[in-house]
Short mmCIF file of C-alpha atoms in Angstrom, two decimals:
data_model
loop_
_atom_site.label_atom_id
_atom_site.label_comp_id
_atom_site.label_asym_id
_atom_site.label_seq_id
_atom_site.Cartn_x
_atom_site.Cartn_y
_atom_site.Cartn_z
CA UNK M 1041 88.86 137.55 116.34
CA UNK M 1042 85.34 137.55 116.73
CA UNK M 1043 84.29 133.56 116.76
CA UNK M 1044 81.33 131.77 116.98
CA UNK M 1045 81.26 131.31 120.72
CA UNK M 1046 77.02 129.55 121.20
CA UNK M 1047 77.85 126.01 120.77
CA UNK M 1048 77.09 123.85 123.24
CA UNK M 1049 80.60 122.05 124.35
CA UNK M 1050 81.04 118.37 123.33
CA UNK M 1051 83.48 115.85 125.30
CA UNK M 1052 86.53 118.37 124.03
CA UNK M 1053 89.14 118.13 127.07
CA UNK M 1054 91.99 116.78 124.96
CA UNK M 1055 94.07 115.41 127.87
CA UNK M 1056 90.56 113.62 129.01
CA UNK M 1057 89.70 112.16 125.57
CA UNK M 1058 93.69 110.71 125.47
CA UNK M 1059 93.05 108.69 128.92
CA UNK M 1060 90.01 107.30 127.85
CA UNK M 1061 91.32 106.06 124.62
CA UNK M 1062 94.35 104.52 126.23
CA UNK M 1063 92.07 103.10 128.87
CA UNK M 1064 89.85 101.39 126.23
CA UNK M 1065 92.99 100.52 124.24
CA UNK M 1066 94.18 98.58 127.40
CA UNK M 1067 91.07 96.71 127.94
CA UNK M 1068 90.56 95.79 124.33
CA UNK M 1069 94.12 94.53 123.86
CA UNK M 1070 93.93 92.17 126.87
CA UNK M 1071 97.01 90.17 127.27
CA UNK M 1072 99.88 91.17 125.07
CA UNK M 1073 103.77 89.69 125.20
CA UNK M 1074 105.26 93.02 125.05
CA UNK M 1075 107.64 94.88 128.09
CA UNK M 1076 106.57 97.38 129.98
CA UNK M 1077 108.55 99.99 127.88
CA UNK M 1078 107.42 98.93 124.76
CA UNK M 1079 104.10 98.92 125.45
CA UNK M 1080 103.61 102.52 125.20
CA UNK M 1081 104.87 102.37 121.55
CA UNK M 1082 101.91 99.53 120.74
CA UNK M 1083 99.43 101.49 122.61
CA UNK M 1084 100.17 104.99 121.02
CA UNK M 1085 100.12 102.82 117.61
CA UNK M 1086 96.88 101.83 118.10
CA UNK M 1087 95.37 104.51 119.48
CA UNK M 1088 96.61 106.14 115.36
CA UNK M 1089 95.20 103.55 113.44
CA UNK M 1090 91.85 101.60 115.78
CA UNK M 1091 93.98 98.20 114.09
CA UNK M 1092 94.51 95.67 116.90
CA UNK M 1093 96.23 93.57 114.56
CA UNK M 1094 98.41 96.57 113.27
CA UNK M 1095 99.36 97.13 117.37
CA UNK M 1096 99.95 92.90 117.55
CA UNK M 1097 102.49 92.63 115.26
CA UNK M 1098 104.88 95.21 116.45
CA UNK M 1099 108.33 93.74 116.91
CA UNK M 1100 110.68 95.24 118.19
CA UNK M 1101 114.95 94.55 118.40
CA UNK M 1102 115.49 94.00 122.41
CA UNK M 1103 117.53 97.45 122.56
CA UNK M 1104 115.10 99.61 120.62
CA UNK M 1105 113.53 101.22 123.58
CA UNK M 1106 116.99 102.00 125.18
CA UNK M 1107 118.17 102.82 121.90
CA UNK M 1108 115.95 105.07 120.32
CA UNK M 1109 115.47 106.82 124.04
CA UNK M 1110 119.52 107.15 124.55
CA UNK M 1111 119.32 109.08 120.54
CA UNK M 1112 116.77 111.42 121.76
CA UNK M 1113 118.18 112.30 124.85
CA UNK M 1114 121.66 113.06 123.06
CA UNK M 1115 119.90 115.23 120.74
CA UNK M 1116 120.67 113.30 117.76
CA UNK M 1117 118.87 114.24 114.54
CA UNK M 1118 115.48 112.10 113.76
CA UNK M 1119 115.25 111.34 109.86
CA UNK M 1120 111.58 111.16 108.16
CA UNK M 1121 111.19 109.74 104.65
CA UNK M 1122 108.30 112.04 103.78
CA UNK M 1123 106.63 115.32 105.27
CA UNK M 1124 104.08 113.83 106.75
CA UNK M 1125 106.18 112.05 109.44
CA UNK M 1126 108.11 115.06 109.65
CA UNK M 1127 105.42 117.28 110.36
CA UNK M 1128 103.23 115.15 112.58
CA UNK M 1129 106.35 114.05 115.43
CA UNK M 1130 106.04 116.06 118.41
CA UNK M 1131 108.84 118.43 117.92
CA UNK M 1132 109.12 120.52 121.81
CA UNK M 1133 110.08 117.17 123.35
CA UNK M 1134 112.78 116.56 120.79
CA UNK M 1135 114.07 120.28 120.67
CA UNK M 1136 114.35 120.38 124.40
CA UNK M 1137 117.52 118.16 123.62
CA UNK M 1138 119.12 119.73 121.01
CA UNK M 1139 117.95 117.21 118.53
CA UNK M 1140 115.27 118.09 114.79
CA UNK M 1141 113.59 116.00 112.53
CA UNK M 1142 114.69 116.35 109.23
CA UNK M 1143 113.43 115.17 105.54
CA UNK M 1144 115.76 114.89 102.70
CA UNK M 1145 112.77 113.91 100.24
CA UNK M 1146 112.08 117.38 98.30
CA UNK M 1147 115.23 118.78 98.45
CA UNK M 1148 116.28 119.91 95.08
CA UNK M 1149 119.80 118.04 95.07
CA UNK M 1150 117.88 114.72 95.77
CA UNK M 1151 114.67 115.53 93.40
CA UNK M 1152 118.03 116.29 90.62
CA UNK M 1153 120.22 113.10 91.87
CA UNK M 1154 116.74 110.82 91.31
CA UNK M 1155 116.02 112.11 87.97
CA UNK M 1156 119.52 110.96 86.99
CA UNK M 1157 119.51 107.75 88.17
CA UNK M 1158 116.24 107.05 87.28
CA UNK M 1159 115.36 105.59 90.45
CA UNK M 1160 112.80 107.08 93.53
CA UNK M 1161 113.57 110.47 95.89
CA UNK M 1162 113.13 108.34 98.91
CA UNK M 1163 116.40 106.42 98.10
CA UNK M 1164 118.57 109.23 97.50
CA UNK M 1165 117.29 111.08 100.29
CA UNK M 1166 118.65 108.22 102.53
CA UNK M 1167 121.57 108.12 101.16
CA UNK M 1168 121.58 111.92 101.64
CA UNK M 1169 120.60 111.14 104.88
CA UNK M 1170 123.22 108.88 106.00
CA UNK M 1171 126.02 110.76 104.64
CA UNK M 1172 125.53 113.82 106.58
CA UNK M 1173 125.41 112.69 110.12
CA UNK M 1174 125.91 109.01 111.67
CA UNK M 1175 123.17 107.75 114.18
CA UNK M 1176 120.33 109.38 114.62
CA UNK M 1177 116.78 107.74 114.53
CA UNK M 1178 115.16 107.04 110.91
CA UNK M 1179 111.41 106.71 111.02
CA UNK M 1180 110.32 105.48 107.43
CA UNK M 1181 106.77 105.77 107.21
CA UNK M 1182 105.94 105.55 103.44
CA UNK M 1183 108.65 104.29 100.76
CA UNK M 1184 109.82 100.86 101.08
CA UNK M 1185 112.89 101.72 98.58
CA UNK M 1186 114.08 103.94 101.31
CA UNK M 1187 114.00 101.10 104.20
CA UNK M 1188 115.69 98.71 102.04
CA UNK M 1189 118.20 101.41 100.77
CA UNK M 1190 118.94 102.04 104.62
CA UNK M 1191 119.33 98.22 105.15
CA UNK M 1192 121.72 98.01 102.79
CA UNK M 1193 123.86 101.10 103.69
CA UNK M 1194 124.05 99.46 106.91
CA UNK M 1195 124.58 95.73 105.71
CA UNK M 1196 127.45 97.99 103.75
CA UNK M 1197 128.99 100.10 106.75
CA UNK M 1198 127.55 103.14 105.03
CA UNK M 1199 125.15 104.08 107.69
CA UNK M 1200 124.81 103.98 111.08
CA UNK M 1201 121.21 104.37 112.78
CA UNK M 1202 120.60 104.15 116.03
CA UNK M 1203 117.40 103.43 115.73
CA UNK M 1204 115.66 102.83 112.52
CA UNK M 1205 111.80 102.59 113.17
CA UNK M 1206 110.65 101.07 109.91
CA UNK M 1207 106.64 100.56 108.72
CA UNK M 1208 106.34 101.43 105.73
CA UNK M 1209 102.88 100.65 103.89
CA UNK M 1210 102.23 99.15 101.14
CA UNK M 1211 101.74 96.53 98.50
CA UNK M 1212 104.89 96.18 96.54
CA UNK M 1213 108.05 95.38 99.17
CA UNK M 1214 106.39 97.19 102.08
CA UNK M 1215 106.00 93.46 104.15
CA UNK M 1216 109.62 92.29 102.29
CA UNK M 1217 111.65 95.61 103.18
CA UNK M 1218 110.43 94.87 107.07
CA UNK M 1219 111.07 91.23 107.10
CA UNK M 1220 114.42 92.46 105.94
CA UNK M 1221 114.55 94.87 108.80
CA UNK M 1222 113.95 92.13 111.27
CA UNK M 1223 116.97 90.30 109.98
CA UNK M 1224 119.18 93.18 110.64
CA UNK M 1225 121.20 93.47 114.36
CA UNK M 1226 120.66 96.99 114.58
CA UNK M 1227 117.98 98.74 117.04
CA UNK M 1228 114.67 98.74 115.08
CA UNK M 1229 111.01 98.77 115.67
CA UNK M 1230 108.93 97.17 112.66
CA UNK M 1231 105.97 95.73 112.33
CA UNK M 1232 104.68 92.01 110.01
CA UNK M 1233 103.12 92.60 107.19
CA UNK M 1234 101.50 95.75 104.39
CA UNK M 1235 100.12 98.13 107.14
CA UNK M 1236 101.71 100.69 108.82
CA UNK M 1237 102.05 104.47 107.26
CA UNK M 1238 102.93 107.90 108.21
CA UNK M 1239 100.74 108.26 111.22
CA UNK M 1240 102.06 104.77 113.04
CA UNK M 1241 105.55 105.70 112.64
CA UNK M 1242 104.77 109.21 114.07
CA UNK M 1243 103.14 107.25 116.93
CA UNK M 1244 106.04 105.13 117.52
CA UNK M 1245 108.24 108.24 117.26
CA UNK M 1246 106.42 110.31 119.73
CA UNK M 1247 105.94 107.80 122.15
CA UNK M 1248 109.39 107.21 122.46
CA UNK M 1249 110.32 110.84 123.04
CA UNK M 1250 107.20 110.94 125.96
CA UNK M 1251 109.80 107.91 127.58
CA UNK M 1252 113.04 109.70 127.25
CA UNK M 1253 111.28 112.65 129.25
CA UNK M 1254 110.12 110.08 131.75
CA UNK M 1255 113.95 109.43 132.67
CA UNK M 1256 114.03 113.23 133.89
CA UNK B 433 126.26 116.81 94.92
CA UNK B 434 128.74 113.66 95.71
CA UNK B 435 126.16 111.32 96.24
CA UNK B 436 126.98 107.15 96.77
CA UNK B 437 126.01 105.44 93.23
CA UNK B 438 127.55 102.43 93.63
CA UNK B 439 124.28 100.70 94.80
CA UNK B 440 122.14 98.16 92.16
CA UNK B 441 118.94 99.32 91.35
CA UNK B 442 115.65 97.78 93.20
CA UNK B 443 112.62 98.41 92.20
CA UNK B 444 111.90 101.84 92.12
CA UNK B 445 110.17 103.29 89.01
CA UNK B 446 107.43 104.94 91.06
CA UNK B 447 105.11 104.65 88.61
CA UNK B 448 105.52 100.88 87.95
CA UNK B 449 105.09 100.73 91.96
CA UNK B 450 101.96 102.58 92.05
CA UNK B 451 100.51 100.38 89.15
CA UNK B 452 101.34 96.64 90.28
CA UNK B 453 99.96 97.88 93.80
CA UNK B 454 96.59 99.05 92.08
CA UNK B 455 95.94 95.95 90.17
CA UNK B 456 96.53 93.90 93.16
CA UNK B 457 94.34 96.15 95.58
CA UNK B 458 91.57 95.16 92.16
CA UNK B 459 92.31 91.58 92.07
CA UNK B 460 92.07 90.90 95.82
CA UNK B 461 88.94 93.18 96.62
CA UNK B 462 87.09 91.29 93.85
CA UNK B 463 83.51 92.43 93.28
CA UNK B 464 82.29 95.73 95.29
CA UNK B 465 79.66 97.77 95.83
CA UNK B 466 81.10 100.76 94.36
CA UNK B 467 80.45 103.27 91.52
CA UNK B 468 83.27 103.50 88.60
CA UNK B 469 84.19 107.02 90.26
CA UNK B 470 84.05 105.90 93.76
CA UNK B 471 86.08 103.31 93.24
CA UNK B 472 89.40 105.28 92.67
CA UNK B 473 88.83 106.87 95.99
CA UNK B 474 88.46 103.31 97.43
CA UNK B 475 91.58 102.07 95.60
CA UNK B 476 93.47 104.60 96.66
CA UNK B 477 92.38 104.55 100.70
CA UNK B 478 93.38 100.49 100.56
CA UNK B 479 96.69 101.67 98.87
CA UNK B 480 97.21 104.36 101.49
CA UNK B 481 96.41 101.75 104.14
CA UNK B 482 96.87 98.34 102.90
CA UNK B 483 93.47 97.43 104.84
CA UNK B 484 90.81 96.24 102.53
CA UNK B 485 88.09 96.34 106.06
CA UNK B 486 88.95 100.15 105.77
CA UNK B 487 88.01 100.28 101.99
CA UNK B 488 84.96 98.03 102.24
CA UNK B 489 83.65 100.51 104.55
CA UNK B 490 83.84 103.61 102.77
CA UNK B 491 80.18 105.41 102.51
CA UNK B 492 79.56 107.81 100.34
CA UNK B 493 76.69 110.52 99.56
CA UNK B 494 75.49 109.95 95.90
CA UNK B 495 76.30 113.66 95.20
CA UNK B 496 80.08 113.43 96.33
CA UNK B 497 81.97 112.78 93.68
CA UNK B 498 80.41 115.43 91.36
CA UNK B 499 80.55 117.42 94.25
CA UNK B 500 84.24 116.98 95.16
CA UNK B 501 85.30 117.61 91.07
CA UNK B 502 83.12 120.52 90.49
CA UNK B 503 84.37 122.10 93.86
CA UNK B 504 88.27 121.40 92.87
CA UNK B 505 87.75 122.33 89.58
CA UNK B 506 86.10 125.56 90.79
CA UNK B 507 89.22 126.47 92.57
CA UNK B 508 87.20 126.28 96.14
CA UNK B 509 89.22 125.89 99.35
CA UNK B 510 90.52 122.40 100.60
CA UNK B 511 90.42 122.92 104.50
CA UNK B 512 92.34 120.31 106.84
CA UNK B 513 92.05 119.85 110.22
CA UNK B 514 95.64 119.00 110.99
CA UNK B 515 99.22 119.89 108.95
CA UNK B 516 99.53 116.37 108.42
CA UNK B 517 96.80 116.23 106.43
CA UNK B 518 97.36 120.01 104.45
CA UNK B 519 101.27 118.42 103.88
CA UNK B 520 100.07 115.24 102.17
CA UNK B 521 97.70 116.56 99.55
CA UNK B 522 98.95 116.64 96.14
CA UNK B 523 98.99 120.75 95.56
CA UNK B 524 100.14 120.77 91.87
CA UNK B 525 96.81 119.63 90.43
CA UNK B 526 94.71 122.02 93.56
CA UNK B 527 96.41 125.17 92.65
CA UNK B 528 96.08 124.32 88.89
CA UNK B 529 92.34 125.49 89.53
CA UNK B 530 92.98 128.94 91.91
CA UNK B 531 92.61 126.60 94.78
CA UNK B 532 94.63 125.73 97.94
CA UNK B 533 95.31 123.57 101.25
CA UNK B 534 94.20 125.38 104.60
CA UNK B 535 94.70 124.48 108.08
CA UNK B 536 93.97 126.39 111.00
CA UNK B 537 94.50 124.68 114.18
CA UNK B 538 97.78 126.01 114.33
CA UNK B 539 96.99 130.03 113.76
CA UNK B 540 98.00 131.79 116.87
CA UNK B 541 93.95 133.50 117.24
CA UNK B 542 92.71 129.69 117.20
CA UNK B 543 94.87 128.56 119.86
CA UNK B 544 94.26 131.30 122.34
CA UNK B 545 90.73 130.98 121.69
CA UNK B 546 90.69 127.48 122.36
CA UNK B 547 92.34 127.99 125.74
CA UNK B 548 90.11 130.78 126.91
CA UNK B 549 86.80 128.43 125.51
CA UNK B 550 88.69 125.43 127.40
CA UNK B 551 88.13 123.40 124.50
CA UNK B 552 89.92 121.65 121.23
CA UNK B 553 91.85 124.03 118.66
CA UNK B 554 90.19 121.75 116.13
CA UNK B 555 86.47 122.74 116.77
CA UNK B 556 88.17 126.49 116.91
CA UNK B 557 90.25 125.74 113.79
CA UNK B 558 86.22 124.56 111.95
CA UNK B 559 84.87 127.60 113.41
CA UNK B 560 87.39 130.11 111.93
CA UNK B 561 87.63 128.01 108.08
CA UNK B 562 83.52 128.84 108.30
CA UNK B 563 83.71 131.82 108.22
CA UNK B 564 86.38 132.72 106.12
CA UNK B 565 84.59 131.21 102.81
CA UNK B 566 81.43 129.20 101.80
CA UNK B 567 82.08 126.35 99.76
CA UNK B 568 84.71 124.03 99.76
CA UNK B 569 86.04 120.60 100.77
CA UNK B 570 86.61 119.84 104.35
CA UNK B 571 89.33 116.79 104.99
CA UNK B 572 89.04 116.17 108.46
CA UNK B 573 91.36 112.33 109.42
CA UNK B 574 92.53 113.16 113.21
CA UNK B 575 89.96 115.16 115.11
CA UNK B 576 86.52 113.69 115.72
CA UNK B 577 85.68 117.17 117.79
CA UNK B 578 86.48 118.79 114.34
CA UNK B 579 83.96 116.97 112.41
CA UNK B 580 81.28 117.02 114.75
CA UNK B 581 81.94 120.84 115.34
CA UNK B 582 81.75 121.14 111.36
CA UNK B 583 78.09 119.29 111.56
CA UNK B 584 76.47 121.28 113.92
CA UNK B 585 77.52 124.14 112.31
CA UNK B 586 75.99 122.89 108.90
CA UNK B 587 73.04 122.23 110.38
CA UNK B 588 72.89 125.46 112.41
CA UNK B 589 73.53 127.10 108.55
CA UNK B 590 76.67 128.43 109.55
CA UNK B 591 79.28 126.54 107.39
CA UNK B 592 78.12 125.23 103.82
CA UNK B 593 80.95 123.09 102.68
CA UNK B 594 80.24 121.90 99.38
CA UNK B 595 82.03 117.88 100.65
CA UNK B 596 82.94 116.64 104.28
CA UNK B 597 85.48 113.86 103.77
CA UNK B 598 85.28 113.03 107.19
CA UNK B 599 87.67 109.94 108.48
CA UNK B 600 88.76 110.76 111.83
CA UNK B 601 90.44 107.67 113.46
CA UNK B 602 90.11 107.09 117.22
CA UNK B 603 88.31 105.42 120.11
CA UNK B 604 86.40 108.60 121.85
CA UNK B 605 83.58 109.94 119.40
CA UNK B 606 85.40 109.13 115.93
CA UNK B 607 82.74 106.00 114.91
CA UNK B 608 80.13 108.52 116.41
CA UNK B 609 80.85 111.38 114.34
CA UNK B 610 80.66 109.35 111.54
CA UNK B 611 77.53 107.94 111.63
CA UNK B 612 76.51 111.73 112.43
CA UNK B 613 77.98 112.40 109.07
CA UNK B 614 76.08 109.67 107.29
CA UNK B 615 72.71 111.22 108.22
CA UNK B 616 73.50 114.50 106.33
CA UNK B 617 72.17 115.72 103.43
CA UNK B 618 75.13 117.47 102.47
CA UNK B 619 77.90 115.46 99.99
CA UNK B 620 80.37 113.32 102.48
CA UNK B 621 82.80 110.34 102.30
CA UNK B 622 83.03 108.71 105.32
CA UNK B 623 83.99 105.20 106.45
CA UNK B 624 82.08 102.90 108.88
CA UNK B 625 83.91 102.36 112.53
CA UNK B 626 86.57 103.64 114.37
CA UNK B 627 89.22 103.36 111.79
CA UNK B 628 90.93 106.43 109.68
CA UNK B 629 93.45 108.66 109.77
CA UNK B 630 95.21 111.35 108.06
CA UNK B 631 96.47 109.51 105.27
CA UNK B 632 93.10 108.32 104.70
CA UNK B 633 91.52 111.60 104.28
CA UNK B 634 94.42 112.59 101.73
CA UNK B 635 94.35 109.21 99.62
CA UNK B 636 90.83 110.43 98.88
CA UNK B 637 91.30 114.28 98.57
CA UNK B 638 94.11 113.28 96.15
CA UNK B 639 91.70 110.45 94.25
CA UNK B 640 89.54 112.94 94.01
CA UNK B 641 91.83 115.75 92.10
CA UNK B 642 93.05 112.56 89.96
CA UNK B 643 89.37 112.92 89.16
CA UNK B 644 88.98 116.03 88.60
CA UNK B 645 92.07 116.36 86.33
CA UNK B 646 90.14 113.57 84.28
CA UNK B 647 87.52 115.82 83.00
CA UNK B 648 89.92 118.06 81.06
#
């Protein structure tokens, strides 16, 4: 293909442009109580939204690391509550293990099963979710209904995450579904308050599968 | 499909959601600088990001809204510059009009010509949507490379997109290519600062259609 080739380059080395936001990411944040393995999920979830705040108040269950790392490495399946998270997670790092990321949300059954009940897609898909495999990592970037659908399949033995990275956004039970999500013992990374969103759960998501590769 | 329906209902009419969130985005921005059809495309961005900084920074070009309608209703092109973007617009009221969602950063010819360039698949990807049409609406929320590829090239004469929503998020060039943006004279969005994001860019492609749909 014949492209426009007379541009003058701008900074464009991707790898170079990554460093240098994770440098200034590091210097901006200053002092931070989070470990040393969590910190990569903070810094990647800053680095997708510029929010400081968003980054400060991550919180995350003291196994999540382990726990979301362990799922990937066993090549368990990652559930996404919308396209957008499915789309945007790094999926070579979480082939390599046998593992996909899957979204129940458009599927016809689940668009039919909604309709019915006269309730959302993103709570059926969960339940759609849960039924068809148990752990797994669920990383619910948009619909609150699905976060606290998944807290109470768990609160009801009817699913079993291993990791449930929850942040959804939002003005009507986004900040309630994840205070609910912090009461939970189950592996989970959250965050307090409305923000989060597609793109900071993809962060979290990805960030976690650049640690499992680190244990090679 | 045997689907679990032994759950009570929360509150999940989607529509009752979407409007209790909207009135309290309203009531807690109080008074703004915005036009009546700029302000949906605000609305929508806090909603998408539950950051009323983000909304209070939006800039836009006094031709952009007509702009973004007529070029919608035209049936013109939307081009992204990532899937995550192309996944999250609403396509049911684009393709009403002959139009579409295009992304190019992943297209085979883009990649390998970004590797022998050494340089981002995004200014490749701007490069190749360019030349394949005049016209239509550029959504660019991840790659500041992207936008400032797409601004050279407008003012070189070699793309004429009829709106740049342009809402990269990041720390390296992303408040830079904005304020590039903001000087011009073709219709834009943009925000003020280093924040954005892909689901920025679509809460205001899909304001925008909302918009457009109006007119009928």
């Amino acid at each position: 293909m014949d492209f426009k080739t007379d541009f003058k380059p701008l900074t464009t080395q991707p790898q170079e442009i990554e460093d240098k936001s994770f440098q200034i990411i590091t210097d901006e944040l200053g002092p931070h109580p989070f470990t040393e393995e969590q910190y990569p999920v903070v810094q990647r979830v800053i680095h997708a939204s510029a929010d400081f705040e968003l980054g400060r108040s991550l919180v995350f269950h003291p196994k999540a690391i382990e726990a979301g790392i362990a799922s990937i490495r066993s090549g368990e399946k990652i559930v996404a509550d919308v396209q957008m998270v499915q789309v945007g997670i790094s999926k070579d790092r979480i082939r390599k293990y046998g593992g996909g990321v899957h979204v129940y949300i458009s599927d016809p059954d689940v668009v039919e099963e909604a309709k019915r009940l006269n309730t959302t897609r993103a709570i059926i898909s969960m339940r759609k979710a849960a039924r068809e495999a148990e752990g797994g990592i669920y990383a619910i970037g948009n619909a609150p209904t699905a976060l606290l659908e998944l807290i109470r399949m768990v609160k009801e033995g009817l699913a079993k995450p291993s990791l449930i990275i929850g942040m959804p956004v939002g003005f009507v039970s986004a900040a309630e579904s994840k205070d609910e999500l912090r009461r939970l013992d189950v592996p989970f990374i959250t965050n307090i308050g409305r923000k989060g969103g597609s793109t900071i759960v993809v962060a979290a998501v990805n960030a976690l599968s650049l640690l499992a590769d680190k244990r090679n």
